[in-house]
Coordinates of C-alpha atoms in Angstrom, one line a residue:
M27 CA -30.6 38.7 -5.9
A28 CA -29.6 35.2 -5.0
K29 CA -27.1 35.0 -2.0
P30 CA -24.1 32.7 -2.2
Q31 CA -24.8 29.6 0.4
K32 CA -22.0 29.4 3.2
R33 CA -21.2 25.9 3.7
Y34 CA -18.6 24.6 6.2
V35 CA -16.5 21.3 4.5
C36 CA -14.5 19.1 7.2
Q37 CA -10.7 18.9 6.2
A38 CA -10.4 15.4 7.1
C39 CA -13.0 13.3 5.7
G40 CA -15.0 16.0 3.5
S41 CA -17.8 16.1 5.0
V42 CA -20.3 18.9 4.4
A43 CA -22.3 21.2 7.0
S44 CA -24.6 24.0 6.7
R45 CA -23.3 25.9 10.1
W46 CA -20.1 25.5 12.0
Q47 CA -19.8 23.2 15.1
G48 CA -16.0 22.4 16.9
Q49 CA -16.5 18.7 16.1
C50 CA -17.6 16.7 12.9
V51 CA -20.3 14.5 13.3
D52 CA -19.1 12.0 10.9
C53 CA -15.2 11.8 11.5
S54 CA -15.3 13.0 14.9
E55 CA -12.4 15.4 14.4
W56 CA -11.8 18.8 16.4
N57 CA -11.7 22.3 14.7
T58 CA -11.5 20.9 11.3
L59 CA -14.8 22.5 10.1
V60 CA -13.6 25.4 7.2
E61 CA -15.9 28.1 6.0
E62 CA -16.5 27.9 2.1
V63 CA -18.9 30.0 -0.2
G64 CA -20.8 27.3 -2.2
A65 CA -22.1 28.2 -5.8
V66 CA -25.0 30.9 -6.2
V67 CA -28.3 28.7 -6.3
T68 CA -31.5 30.4 -7.5
P69 CA -35.5 29.4 -7.1
F70 CA -35.2 29.0 -11.0
Q71 CA -31.9 25.9 -10.4
A72 CA -33.2 24.6 -7.2
K73 CA -36.8 24.2 -9.2
H74 CA -35.4 23.0 -12.8
N75 CA -36.4 19.3 -13.9
L76 CA -33.4 17.3 -15.1
Q77 CA -35.2 15.0 -17.1
G78 CA -35.5 17.4 -20.3
G79 CA -32.8 19.7 -21.9
G80 CA -29.8 17.3 -22.2
R81 CA -28.3 15.4 -25.0
A82 CA -29.0 11.8 -24.9
I83 CA -25.9 9.3 -24.4
A84 CA -25.3 6.4 -26.4
L85 CA -25.6 2.8 -24.3
I86 CA -23.4 0.3 -24.8
A87 CA -24.5 -4.1 -24.5
L88 CA -22.5 -5.8 -21.7
D89 CA -21.7 -8.3 -24.6
A90 CA -20.6 -5.8 -27.4
E91 CA -17.7 -6.2 -29.4
V92 CA -15.6 -3.0 -28.5
A93 CA -11.9 -2.6 -28.2
L94 CA -10.7 -2.6 -24.5
P95 CA -8.2 0.1 -23.3
E96 CA -4.4 -0.9 -23.9
R97 CA -2.1 -1.1 -21.2
M98 CA 1.2 0.9 -21.4
A99 CA 4.0 -1.6 -20.2
T100 CA 6.7 0.9 -18.4
G101 CA 9.6 -1.8 -18.6
I102 CA 9.9 -2.0 -14.8
A103 CA 8.6 -5.6 -13.9
E104 CA 8.0 -4.7 -10.6
L105 CA 5.8 -2.0 -11.1
D106 CA 3.8 -3.4 -14.0
R107 CA 2.8 -6.4 -11.5
A108 CA 1.8 -4.4 -8.9
M109 CA -0.7 -2.2 -11.6
G110 CA -1.7 -5.6 -13.1
G111 CA 0.4 -5.4 -16.6
G112 CA 1.1 -1.5 -16.8
F113 CA -0.7 2.1 -16.9
V114 CA -4.1 2.0 -19.0
E115 CA -4.9 4.9 -21.5
G116 CA -7.4 7.2 -20.1
S117 CA -6.9 5.7 -16.4
A118 CA -6.3 7.9 -13.0
T119 CA -3.7 6.6 -10.5
L120 CA -2.9 8.0 -6.8
I121 CA 0.2 6.8 -5.9
G122 CA 1.0 7.7 -1.9
G123 CA 3.8 6.8 0.5
D124 CA 6.1 8.5 3.3
P125 CA 8.0 11.5 2.3
G126 CA 11.4 10.6 1.2
I127 CA 10.3 6.9 0.4
G128 CA 10.9 7.0 -3.7
K129 CA 7.8 7.7 -5.1
S130 CA 9.1 10.6 -7.2
T131 CA 12.0 8.5 -7.9
L132 CA 10.1 5.7 -9.1
L133 CA 7.6 7.6 -11.2
L134 CA 10.5 9.7 -12.8
Q135 CA 12.1 6.3 -14.0
A136 CA 8.8 5.2 -15.4
A137 CA 8.4 8.2 -17.1
A138 CA 12.1 8.4 -18.4
T139 CA 11.3 4.5 -19.7
L140 CA 8.3 5.3 -21.6
A141 CA 9.7 8.5 -23.6
R142 CA 12.6 6.6 -24.2
R143 CA 10.1 4.3 -26.5
G144 CA 9.1 7.4 -28.0
Q145 CA 6.2 8.3 -26.0
R146 CA 5.2 11.8 -24.8
V147 CA 5.5 12.1 -21.2
V148 CA 4.9 15.1 -18.9
Y149 CA 6.2 15.6 -15.4
V150 CA 4.7 18.4 -13.6
S151 CA 5.9 19.3 -10.4
G152 CA 4.2 21.6 -7.9
E153 CA 6.7 21.1 -5.2
E154 CA 10.4 21.4 -6.7
A155 CA 11.5 23.5 -9.7
A156 CA 12.5 21.9 -13.1
D157 CA 16.0 22.1 -12.5
Q158 CA 15.9 20.2 -9.4
V159 CA 14.0 17.5 -11.2
R160 CA 16.5 17.5 -13.7
L161 CA 19.6 17.3 -11.0
R162 CA 17.8 14.4 -9.9
A163 CA 17.3 12.5 -13.4
R164 CA 21.4 13.3 -13.9
R165 CA 22.0 11.5 -10.5
L166 CA 20.2 8.6 -11.9
G167 CA 21.5 8.5 -15.0
L168 CA 18.3 9.6 -16.6
G169 CA 19.5 12.7 -17.8
D170 CA 18.6 12.1 -21.9
A171 CA 15.4 10.9 -21.6
P172 CA 13.3 13.3 -23.6
V173 CA 10.4 13.7 -20.6
E174 CA 8.9 17.1 -20.8
L175 CA 9.4 18.9 -17.4
A176 CA 7.3 21.9 -15.8
A177 CA 7.1 23.4 -12.2
A178 CA 3.3 24.6 -12.0
T179 CA 0.5 24.6 -9.5
S180 CA -2.0 26.1 -11.4
T181 CA -4.4 23.2 -12.9
R182 CA -6.1 25.9 -15.6
D183 CA -2.2 26.8 -17.0
I184 CA -1.5 22.9 -17.1
L185 CA -4.4 21.7 -18.7
T186 CA -4.2 24.6 -21.2
T187 CA -0.7 24.1 -22.1
L188 CA -1.6 20.5 -22.6
G189 CA -4.5 20.9 -24.9
Q190 CA -2.4 22.8 -27.4
G191 CA -0.5 19.8 -28.9
R192 CA -0.6 16.0 -29.1
P193 CA -1.7 14.8 -25.7
P194 CA 1.0 13.1 -23.6
A195 CA 0.7 8.7 -22.8
L196 CA 2.1 9.7 -19.2
L197 CA 1.0 12.8 -17.3
V198 CA 2.6 12.7 -13.7
I199 CA 1.2 15.5 -11.1
D200 CA 4.1 15.7 -8.3
S201 CA 2.0 16.5 -6.0
I202 CA -1.9 16.8 -5.8
Q203 CA -2.0 18.9 -2.6
T204 CA 0.1 21.5 -4.3
M205 CA -2.4 21.8 -7.1
H206 CA -4.5 25.3 -7.6
S207 CA -8.0 25.6 -9.3
D208 CA -9.4 29.2 -9.8
L209 CA -12.7 28.2 -9.9
I210 CA -12.6 27.4 -6.4
E211 CA -11.8 29.5 -3.0
G212 CA -9.3 28.3 -1.0
A213 CA -5.2 27.7 -0.3
P214 CA -3.7 24.7 -2.4
G215 CA -4.3 21.3 0.0
T216 CA -7.8 22.0 1.1
V217 CA -10.3 19.6 0.4
S218 CA -12.0 21.7 -1.7
Q219 CA -8.8 22.6 -3.8
V220 CA -7.9 18.7 -3.8
R221 CA -11.1 17.2 -5.0
A222 CA -11.7 20.1 -7.8
S223 CA -8.2 20.1 -9.5
A224 CA -8.4 15.7 -9.3
Q225 CA -11.8 16.0 -11.2
E226 CA -10.6 18.5 -13.8
L227 CA -7.1 16.2 -14.6
I228 CA -9.2 12.9 -14.4
R229 CA -11.8 14.7 -16.8
F230 CA -8.8 15.3 -19.1
A231 CA -7.2 11.8 -18.9
K232 CA -10.7 10.4 -19.5
E233 CA -11.1 12.5 -22.7
R234 CA -7.9 12.7 -24.3
G235 CA -6.9 9.0 -23.3
S236 CA -4.1 10.0 -21.4
A237 CA -2.7 8.3 -18.3
V238 CA -2.4 10.5 -15.3
V239 CA -0.6 10.0 -12.4
L240 CA -1.1 11.7 -9.1
V241 CA 1.4 11.7 -6.2
G242 CA -0.4 12.4 -2.7
H243 CA 0.8 12.9 0.8
V244 CA 0.2 10.8 3.7
T245 CA -1.0 11.5 7.3
K246 CA 1.2 10.7 10.1
D247 CA -0.8 6.9 10.3
G248 CA 0.1 6.3 6.9
S249 CA -3.0 6.8 5.0
I250 CA -3.3 9.1 2.1
A251 CA -3.6 12.7 3.1
G252 CA -7.0 14.7 2.2
P253 CA -10.6 13.2 1.6
R254 CA -11.1 9.8 0.8
V255 CA -13.8 11.0 -2.0
L256 CA -10.2 11.2 -3.9
E257 CA -9.6 7.6 -3.8
H258 CA -13.1 7.0 -5.0
M259 CA -12.2 9.5 -8.0
V260 CA -9.5 7.5 -9.4
D261 CA -9.1 4.3 -10.8
T262 CA -5.9 3.0 -9.1
V263 CA -4.3 3.7 -5.7
L264 CA -1.0 2.7 -5.0
S265 CA 0.9 2.5 -1.6
F266 CA 4.9 2.8 -1.7
E267 CA 5.8 1.4 1.6
G268 CA 8.8 1.0 3.2
E269 CA 11.3 2.3 6.2
R270 CA 14.0 4.4 4.7
S271 CA 16.5 2.8 7.4
H272 CA 16.2 -0.5 5.1
Q273 CA 16.8 -0.7 1.5
Y274 CA 13.4 -2.1 0.5
R275 CA 10.6 -1.0 -0.9
I276 CA 7.0 -2.3 -1.4
L277 CA 4.5 -1.0 -3.9
R278 CA 1.0 -2.5 -3.3
A279 CA -2.0 -1.9 -4.8
I280 CA -5.0 -0.9 -2.8
K281 CA -7.6 -0.3 -5.4
N282 CA -7.6 -1.4 -9.0
R283 CA -10.1 -1.5 -11.4
F284 CA -8.0 -2.8 -14.4
G285 CA -6.4 -5.5 -12.2
G286 CA -6.2 -7.5 -9.0
T287 CA -4.8 -5.9 -5.6
D288 CA -3.4 -8.6 -4.4
E289 CA 0.1 -8.4 -6.1
I290 CA 3.0 -6.2 -5.1
G291 CA 6.6 -5.0 -6.5
V292 CA 9.1 -5.2 -4.5
F293 CA 12.5 -2.4 -5.1
S294 CA 15.8 -1.6 -3.7
M295 CA 17.0 1.8 -3.0
E296 CA 20.2 2.0 -4.0
T297 CA 22.6 4.7 -5.4
A298 CA 21.5 4.9 -9.0
G299 CA 17.7 4.8 -8.0
L300 CA 15.1 2.0 -7.3
S301 CA 16.4 -1.3 -8.5
E302 CA 13.9 -4.5 -8.8
V303 CA 14.1 -7.5 -6.7
A304 CA 13.5 -10.6 -8.3
N305 CA 13.6 -12.6 -5.2
P306 CA 12.2 -10.9 -2.2
S307 CA 12.9 -14.0 -0.4
A308 CA 16.8 -13.6 -0.3
L309 CA 16.0 -9.8 1.1
F310 CA 14.3 -10.6 3.6
L311 CA 16.2 -13.6 5.1
T312 CA 18.6 -13.5 7.4
H313 CA 21.7 -15.1 7.7
R314 CA 20.4 -18.1 10.3
E315 CA 22.6 -19.9 12.4
E316 CA 22.6 -23.5 13.4
G317 CA 20.9 -23.4 17.2
M318 CA 19.7 -20.2 17.2
T319 CA 16.4 -20.0 19.3
G320 CA 13.0 -17.9 18.5
S321 CA 14.1 -17.9 14.6
T322 CA 11.5 -19.3 12.2
V323 CA 11.1 -18.8 8.4
F324 CA 7.5 -18.2 7.5
P325 CA 6.4 -18.5 3.6
A326 CA 4.5 -15.3 3.1
L327 CA 2.3 -15.0 0.2
E328 CA 1.5 -11.6 -1.8
G329 CA -1.0 -12.4 -4.6
T330 CA 0.9 -15.0 -6.4
R331 CA 4.0 -14.4 -4.8
P332 CA 5.7 -16.1 -2.4
V333 CA 8.0 -14.4 0.1
L334 CA 9.8 -16.0 2.9
V335 CA 10.8 -13.6 5.9
E336 CA 12.0 -14.7 9.4
V337 CA 9.9 -14.5 12.5
Q338 CA 12.2 -13.7 15.5
A339 CA 11.0 -13.7 19.2
L340 CA 12.2 -13.2 22.3
V341 CA 10.9 -14.1 25.8
V342 CA 12.9 -12.3 28.8
R343 CA 11.6 -13.6 32.6
L344 CA 11.2 -10.9 34.8
A345 CA 11.3 -10.7 39.1
S346 CA 8.2 -11.5 40.4
G347 CA 5.7 -8.1 40.4
A348 CA 7.0 -6.7 37.5
T349 CA 4.3 -5.9 34.8
P350 CA 5.9 -7.6 31.7
R351 CA 6.3 -5.6 28.4
R352 CA 5.1 -7.0 24.7
A353 CA 6.6 -5.0 21.5
V354 CA 6.0 -6.2 18.2
V355 CA 7.3 -5.0 14.7
G356 CA 6.0 -5.7 11.7
W357 CA 3.2 -7.7 13.0
D358 CA -0.3 -6.8 14.5
S359 CA 0.1 -6.6 18.1
G360 CA -3.6 -7.9 18.6
R361 CA -2.7 -11.1 16.6
L362 CA 0.3 -11.6 19.1
A363 CA -2.2 -11.0 22.4
M364 CA -4.4 -13.4 20.7
I365 CA -1.4 -16.5 20.0
L366 CA -0.1 -15.6 23.7
A367 CA -3.4 -16.5 24.9
V368 CA -4.1 -19.4 23.5
L369 CA -0.7 -20.7 24.3
E370 CA -1.8 -20.2 28.1
A371 CA -5.1 -21.1 27.9
R372 CA -4.8 -24.6 25.9
C373 CA -1.3 -25.3 25.8
G374 CA -0.1 -24.8 29.3
L375 CA 2.6 -22.4 28.6
S376 CA 2.9 -19.2 30.8
F377 CA 3.7 -15.7 29.6
S378 CA 2.4 -13.7 32.5
T379 CA 6.2 -13.6 33.9
C380 CA 7.7 -12.7 31.0
E381 CA 8.3 -10.0 28.2
V382 CA 8.0 -10.7 24.8
Y383 CA 9.3 -9.0 21.8
L384 CA 8.5 -10.1 18.6
N385 CA 10.1 -8.9 14.9
I386 CA 9.9 -9.2 11.4
A387 CA 13.4 -9.3 10.5
G388 CA 14.3 -6.8 7.4
G389 CA 11.6 -4.6 8.2
Y390 CA 8.8 -6.5 6.3
R391 CA 5.2 -6.1 7.3
V392 CA 3.1 -9.7 7.3
Q393 CA -0.6 -9.3 7.4
D394 CA -1.0 -13.2 6.4
P395 CA -2.7 -14.7 9.1
A396 CA -0.8 -18.0 8.0
A397 CA 2.4 -16.5 10.0
D398 CA -0.1 -17.6 13.4
L399 CA 2.1 -21.1 13.9
A400 CA 5.0 -19.3 12.8
V401 CA 4.9 -16.6 15.3
A402 CA 3.8 -19.7 18.1
A403 CA 6.7 -21.8 17.0
A404 CA 9.0 -18.6 17.5
L405 CA 7.5 -18.3 20.8
I406 CA 7.8 -21.4 21.9
S407 CA 11.4 -21.9 20.9
A408 CA 11.7 -18.4 22.6
L409 CA 10.6 -19.7 26.0
S410 CA 11.8 -23.4 26.1
E411 CA 15.5 -22.5 24.5
R412 CA 15.0 -25.1 22.3
P413 CA 16.1 -23.7 18.5
V414 CA 13.8 -24.7 15.6
P415 CA 15.5 -26.9 12.7
A416 CA 17.1 -24.5 10.4
D417 CA 15.6 -26.4 7.4
A418 CA 12.0 -26.0 8.3
V419 CA 9.4 -23.4 7.5
A420 CA 6.0 -23.2 9.5
F421 CA 2.8 -21.8 8.5
G422 CA -0.9 -22.2 9.8
E423 CA -3.7 -19.9 11.0
I424 CA -4.5 -20.7 14.6
A425 CA -8.3 -20.3 15.9
L426 CA -9.3 -19.6 19.7
S427 CA -10.1 -23.2 20.5
G428 CA -6.4 -23.9 19.4
E429 CA -7.0 -25.6 16.3
V430 CA -4.7 -25.1 13.5
R431 CA -6.5 -23.8 10.3
P432 CA -5.8 -24.7 6.7
V433 CA -4.4 -22.3 4.7
A434 CA -4.6 -20.8 0.9
H435 CA -1.7 -21.8 -1.4
A436 CA 0.1 -24.3 0.7
A437 CA 1.8 -26.3 -1.8
L438 CA 2.8 -22.7 -3.9
R439 CA 4.3 -21.8 -0.4
M440 CA 6.3 -24.8 0.3
K441 CA 7.5 -25.1 -3.4
E442 CA 9.4 -21.4 -3.0
A443 CA 10.9 -22.8 0.4
A444 CA 12.2 -26.2 -1.2
K445 CA 14.0 -23.4 -3.9
L446 CA 15.8 -21.9 -1.5
G447 CA 17.0 -25.2 0.3
F448 CA 14.3 -25.8 3.1
E449 CA 13.3 -29.5 3.3
R450 CA 10.5 -29.7 5.8
A451 CA 7.5 -27.8 6.7
M452 CA 5.3 -27.8 10.2
G453 CA 1.6 -26.9 9.0
P454 CA -1.7 -28.1 9.7
A455 CA -2.7 -31.5 9.3
G456 CA -3.7 -33.0 5.6
T457 CA -1.0 -30.4 4.3
K458 CA 0.7 -32.5 1.2
G459 CA 4.2 -31.6 0.8
G460 CA 5.5 -32.7 -2.7
E461 CA 9.5 -32.6 -2.6
M462 CA 9.5 -31.3 1.5
R463 CA 8.5 -33.5 4.5
V464 CA 5.5 -32.1 6.1
S465 CA 4.6 -32.3 9.9
G466 CA 1.1 -31.5 10.2
F467 CA -1.1 -30.4 13.5
R468 CA -4.3 -30.5 14.2
T469 CA -3.9 -28.4 17.2
L470 CA -1.5 -26.0 18.6
G471 CA -1.0 -28.4 21.9
A472 CA 0.1 -30.8 19.1
L473 CA 2.7 -28.1 18.0
V474 CA 4.1 -27.7 21.7
D475 CA 4.4 -31.4 22.3
H476 CA 6.5 -32.1 19.2
M477 CA 9.0 -29.1 19.6
L478 CA 9.1 -30.1 23.3
G479 CA 10.1 -33.6 22.7
R480 CA 6.6 -34.7 24.5
G481 CA 5.4 -38.1 23.3

């Protein structure tokens, strides 16, 4: 009689080992290997040839005239923008975010909108009772929406119920870490349970044409919890970002098989739920006073959407011998260290005896490398106590040689700045301004001379 094979699965990365060991060889995490019982393998199964005995599958030419999958617009413009136009029939979407960031609220609003249009929408909650979801819906003004609710954690029960009638157009599972499959041993939330439950739900979506949305937990560093194989299994991965102390929320596509990953959706958390922000620049720009040093406006670009944000810098001189501190909020600390090094080595400015604080106003996180010149301008302004003109924006990438390099879509950035009343821009040499006056700089030293009034 064949014996079941024992295997040890890492709960952090999902790798499988034949024996237990203290440290995972793939992700180097300690004490994450958990014993699981694999399937019974017989000698016949091990030696069986898979080249026969199956059914033939249909092969379709790349240029064949077949109907492409249709999209379901949710009516929430910012959500549709981030997803590339809406949910796709038969697709699987994974959305992650910090606890309390608004994942359930956003999905409930989208579900209610689709249900009011006559679509069948099923919302399954494994963390809350159905009455709790109904109370939230009433608080958001969605109590009359014909959304079908359920509180369940058994994948078999959910799929059995959904298979009895017309398949739903949208199925929301909140969350995948609470789902349990009786085909796999282990508690809900383990690697094997998450993988097995997600696989069954995705199979249901592909076979019945339903759009399935899985809510995923996140780890301390903000990445989606569980095995990375879960992100490979789904079609779209969305990240809901933002600070609970700020009212804004950003929905960003990390993976999208049906669209691009360069678009974002911006929302504002209010008492009636999440509302769309059509003009994010007005949200991230604070009231700027004349003569304020260390403040620069940067036209960031998220996909095809320009967003103007304020870069704030503070330089504090210390007594001799004290260790200076570097603090960054909303930007890469390694990038700040590089800009400071270029300013010292190429431009003759000394920050070695100063504490440097950098902040992106509004809690926005900048990942665009074109922010280098705006950060440098803010640091020069804070160190020299000379304000940057209030009607100017700055953008450009800085190399280690001190060269200011061109960036993509400069005209689009300046067009958005001109809409908000800005009249001039500081950027790489050769940049055409259109309606704005452009001061072009080939090197960072030229920017320093310009701001300090040299030459």
